[in-house]
CSV table of C-alpha atoms in Angstrom, one decimal:
chain,number,residue,atom,x,y,z
A,10,MET,CA,123.3,171.1,103.9
A,11,ILE,CA,126.6,169.7,105.0
A,12,ARG,CA,126.9,166.0,104.5
A,13,PRO,CA,128.5,163.8,107.2
A,14,PHE,CA,132.1,162.8,106.7
A,15,PHE,CA,133.6,159.6,108.2
A,16,GLU,CA,137.3,158.9,108.1
A,17,GLU,CA,139.2,155.8,109.1
A,18,GLU,CA,136.3,154.3,111.0
A,19,GLU,CA,135.5,150.6,111.3
A,20,PHE,CA,131.9,149.4,111.3
A,21,SER,CA,131.7,145.8,112.4
A,22,GLY,CA,128.8,143.4,112.7
A,23,ILE,CA,126.1,146.1,112.2
A,24,THR,CA,122.8,145.5,110.5
A,25,PHE,CA,122.2,148.9,108.9
A,26,THR,CA,118.8,150.4,108.1
A,27,GLN,CA,118.1,153.5,106.1
A,28,ASP,CA,117.8,155.4,109.3
A,29,THR,CA,121.1,154.1,110.8
A,30,LEU,CA,123.5,154.7,107.9
A,31,SER,CA,124.1,158.3,107.3
A,32,LYS,CA,124.3,159.6,103.7
A,33,GLY,CA,127.7,161.1,103.3
A,34,GLU,CA,131.3,160.4,102.5
A,35,TYR,CA,133.2,157.4,103.9
A,36,ASP,CA,137.0,157.8,103.4
A,37,ASN,CA,139.3,154.9,104.3
A,38,CYS,CA,136.6,153.1,106.3
A,39,GLU,CA,136.1,149.4,106.8
A,40,PHE,CA,132.8,147.6,106.9
A,41,ILE,CA,133.3,144.2,108.4
A,42,ASN,CA,130.4,141.5,108.5
A,43,CYS,CA,127.8,144.2,108.0
A,44,GLN,CA,124.3,143.8,106.6
A,45,LEU,CA,123.6,146.6,104.0
A,46,SER,CA,121.2,144.8,101.7
A,47,ASN,CA,118.2,146.5,100.2
A,48,LEU,CA,119.4,150.0,101.2
A,49,ASN,CA,119.2,153.1,99.2
A,50,LEU,CA,122.9,154.0,98.9
A,51,SER,CA,122.3,156.5,96.2
A,52,GLU,CA,124.6,159.5,96.3
A,53,PHE,CA,126.8,158.0,99.0
A,54,THR,CA,130.6,158.4,98.5
A,55,PHE,CA,133.0,155.6,99.4
A,56,VAL,CA,136.8,156.3,98.9
A,57,ASP,CA,139.6,153.8,99.7
A,58,CYS,CA,137.1,151.6,101.7
A,59,LEU,CA,137.0,147.9,102.4
A,60,PHE,CA,133.8,145.8,102.6
A,61,LYS,CA,134.6,142.4,104.1
A,62,GLY,CA,132.0,139.7,104.7
A,63,CYS,CA,129.2,142.1,104.0
A,64,ASP,CA,125.8,141.7,102.2
A,65,LEU,CA,124.9,144.6,100.0
A,66,SER,CA,122.5,142.7,97.7
A,67,THR,CA,119.9,144.6,95.7
A,68,SER,CA,120.9,148.0,97.2
A,69,GLN,CA,120.2,151.1,95.1
A,70,LEU,CA,123.3,152.8,93.7
A,71,THR,CA,122.1,155.8,91.7
A,72,LYS,CA,125.1,158.2,91.6
A,73,THR,CA,126.9,156.3,94.3
A,74,ALA,CA,130.7,157.0,94.1
A,75,PHE,CA,133.0,154.0,94.6
A,76,SER,CA,136.7,155.1,94.3
A,77,ASN,CA,139.3,152.5,95.0
A,78,VAL,CA,136.9,150.3,97.0
A,79,ARG,CA,137.6,146.6,97.7
A,80,PHE,CA,135.0,144.0,98.3
A,81,LYS,CA,136.1,140.7,99.9
A,82,ASP,CA,133.9,137.7,100.8
A,83,CYS,CA,130.8,139.8,100.1
A,84,LYS,CA,127.4,139.1,98.8
A,85,LEU,CA,126.5,141.6,96.0
A,86,VAL,CA,123.6,139.9,94.2
A,87,GLY,CA,121.6,142.1,91.8
A,88,MET,CA,123.8,145.2,92.2
A,89,PRO,CA,123.3,148.0,89.6
A,90,PHE,CA,126.9,149.1,89.4
A,91,ASN,CA,126.0,150.7,86.0
A,92,GLU,CA,124.1,153.4,87.9
A,93,CYS,CA,127.1,154.5,90.0
A,94,HIS,CA,128.8,157.8,89.5
A,95,GLU,CA,131.2,157.2,86.6
A,96,PHE,CA,133.9,159.6,87.8
A,97,MET,CA,136.8,157.7,89.5
A,98,PHE,CA,134.8,154.5,89.5
A,99,SER,CA,137.3,151.9,90.8
A,100,VAL,CA,136.4,148.6,92.5
A,101,GLN,CA,138.1,145.2,93.2
A,102,PHE,CA,136.4,141.9,94.1
A,103,GLU,CA,137.7,138.8,95.9
A,104,ASN,CA,135.6,135.7,96.7
A,105,CYS,CA,132.4,137.6,96.0
A,106,LEU,CA,128.9,136.6,94.9
A,107,LEU,CA,127.9,139.0,92.2
A,108,ASN,CA,125.2,137.1,90.3
A,109,LEU,CA,122.7,139.1,88.4
A,110,SER,CA,124.6,142.4,88.8
A,111,SER,CA,125.2,144.9,86.0
A,112,PHE,CA,128.3,146.7,84.9
A,113,TYR,CA,126.7,148.0,81.7
A,114,LYS,CA,128.9,150.5,80.0
A,115,ARG,CA,131.3,150.8,83.0
A,116,LYS,CA,135.0,151.7,82.4
A,117,MET,CA,136.8,149.1,84.5
A,118,LYS,CA,140.3,148.8,83.1
A,119,ASN,CA,142.6,146.6,85.1
A,120,THR,CA,139.9,145.5,87.6
A,121,PHE,CA,140.4,142.3,89.6
A,122,PHE,CA,137.6,139.8,90.0
A,123,ILE,CA,139.3,137.0,92.0
A,124,ASN,CA,137.4,133.7,92.5
A,125,CYS,CA,134.0,135.4,92.0
A,126,GLN,CA,130.6,134.0,91.1
A,127,LEU,CA,129.5,136.2,88.1
A,128,GLU,CA,126.5,134.2,86.9
A,129,GLU,CA,124.2,136.2,84.6
A,130,VAL,CA,126.2,139.4,85.1
A,131,ASP,CA,125.8,142.1,82.4
A,132,PHE,CA,129.1,143.2,80.9
A,133,THR,CA,127.5,144.7,77.8
A,134,GLU,CA,129.7,147.5,76.5
A,135,THR,CA,132.0,147.3,79.6
A,136,ASP,CA,135.7,148.1,79.2
A,137,LEU,CA,137.4,145.2,81.0
A,138,SER,CA,140.7,145.7,79.2
A,139,GLY,CA,143.7,144.4,81.2
A,140,SER,CA,141.4,143.0,83.9
A,141,GLU,CA,142.0,139.8,85.8
A,142,LEU,CA,139.3,137.2,86.3
A,143,PRO,CA,141.0,134.1,87.9
A,144,ASP,CA,138.8,131.2,88.8
A,145,CYS,CA,135.6,133.1,88.1
A,146,ASN,CA,132.3,131.5,87.2
A,147,LEU,CA,130.9,133.4,84.2
A,148,LYS,CA,127.9,131.2,83.5
A,149,ASN,CA,125.4,133.0,81.3
A,150,ALA,CA,127.2,136.3,81.8
A,151,ILE,CA,126.5,138.7,79.0
A,152,PHE,CA,129.4,139.9,76.8
A,153,GLU,CA,128.2,142.1,74.0
A,154,ARG,CA,130.5,144.8,72.5
A,155,THR,CA,132.7,144.3,75.6
A,156,ASN,CA,136.4,145.3,75.6
A,157,LEU,CA,138.4,142.3,76.9
A,158,GLU,CA,141.7,143.2,75.3
A,159,LYS,CA,144.6,142.0,77.4
A,160,ALA,CA,142.2,140.6,80.0
A,161,ASN,CA,143.2,137.4,81.7
A,162,LEU,CA,140.4,134.8,81.6
A,163,SER,CA,142.8,131.8,81.5
A,164,SER,CA,141.2,130.1,84.6
A,165,ALA,CA,137.7,131.6,84.2
A,166,TYR,CA,135.0,129.1,83.3
A,167,ASP,CA,131.5,128.6,81.9
A,168,PHE,CA,131.7,131.7,79.7
A,169,ASN,CA,130.3,132.3,76.3
A,170,ILE,CA,132.1,135.1,74.5
A,171,ASP,CA,131.6,135.7,70.8
A,172,PRO,CA,134.8,137.0,69.3
A,173,ASP,CA,132.8,138.6,66.4
A,174,ILE,CA,131.0,141.1,68.7
A,175,ASN,CA,133.6,141.6,71.4
A,176,ARG,CA,137.2,143.0,71.5
A,177,ILE,CA,139.5,140.2,72.6
A,178,LYS,CA,142.9,141.0,71.1
A,179,LYS,CA,145.7,139.7,73.3
A,180,ALA,CA,143.2,138.4,75.9
A,181,ARG,CA,144.4,135.2,77.7
A,182,PHE,CA,142.3,132.1,77.6
A,183,SER,CA,143.1,128.5,78.5
A,184,LEU,CA,142.6,125.5,76.2
A,185,ARG,CA,139.8,124.4,78.5
A,186,GLY,CA,138.0,127.8,77.8
A,187,LEU,CA,138.2,127.4,74.0
A,188,PRO,CA,134.6,126.0,73.7
A,189,GLY,CA,133.3,129.2,75.3
A,190,LEU,CA,134.8,131.2,72.4
A,191,LEU,CA,133.3,129.0,69.8
A,192,THR,CA,129.8,128.2,71.0
A,193,GLN,CA,128.1,130.3,68.3
A,194,TYR,CA,129.7,128.1,65.6
A,195,ASP,CA,128.1,124.9,67.0
A,196,LEU,CA,131.3,123.0,66.8
A,197,LYS,CA,132.2,119.7,68.7
A,198,ILE,CA,135.5,120.2,70.4
A,199,ASP,CA,137.3,117.3,72.1
A,200,ILE,CA,139.8,118.3,74.8
């Protein structure tokens, strides 16, 4: 069966349902102010796409391919990015709400999370080396065996990262973030 192929198309202001969004490959497409929440996006392919002002919350992503995909001003609550196709997985986020999402075991070197809400996000065993997380809220985000080497968390806040179980060599933190690196030691730090 031949899968539909969409190239350089713009989808704007559409509330998609499982019947109105064709499973296929979307190449260099833009989704603007679209409603895609609770959809089964499994085995869809998105290459060089932009999602802007969209809601994709709690969508299924089993073997979904995201290659060089940007999300801007999107709601992505409870997204299982850990289930996406691993080959060529490449995403960027700006001003997005990603609470309760999972990036478990994802290879995400040099990924940008700009001004994002990342509360209770699972970064267990994720490779975030060289990534940028400016002005991100990481309250209760899970960092276990996470590679944060050379990552920039200098303006990120509300994180709790245990240096004993995570790789943080040459990562950037601000003085204000110091308590988030020492929580497990139960120290009182005056800043």
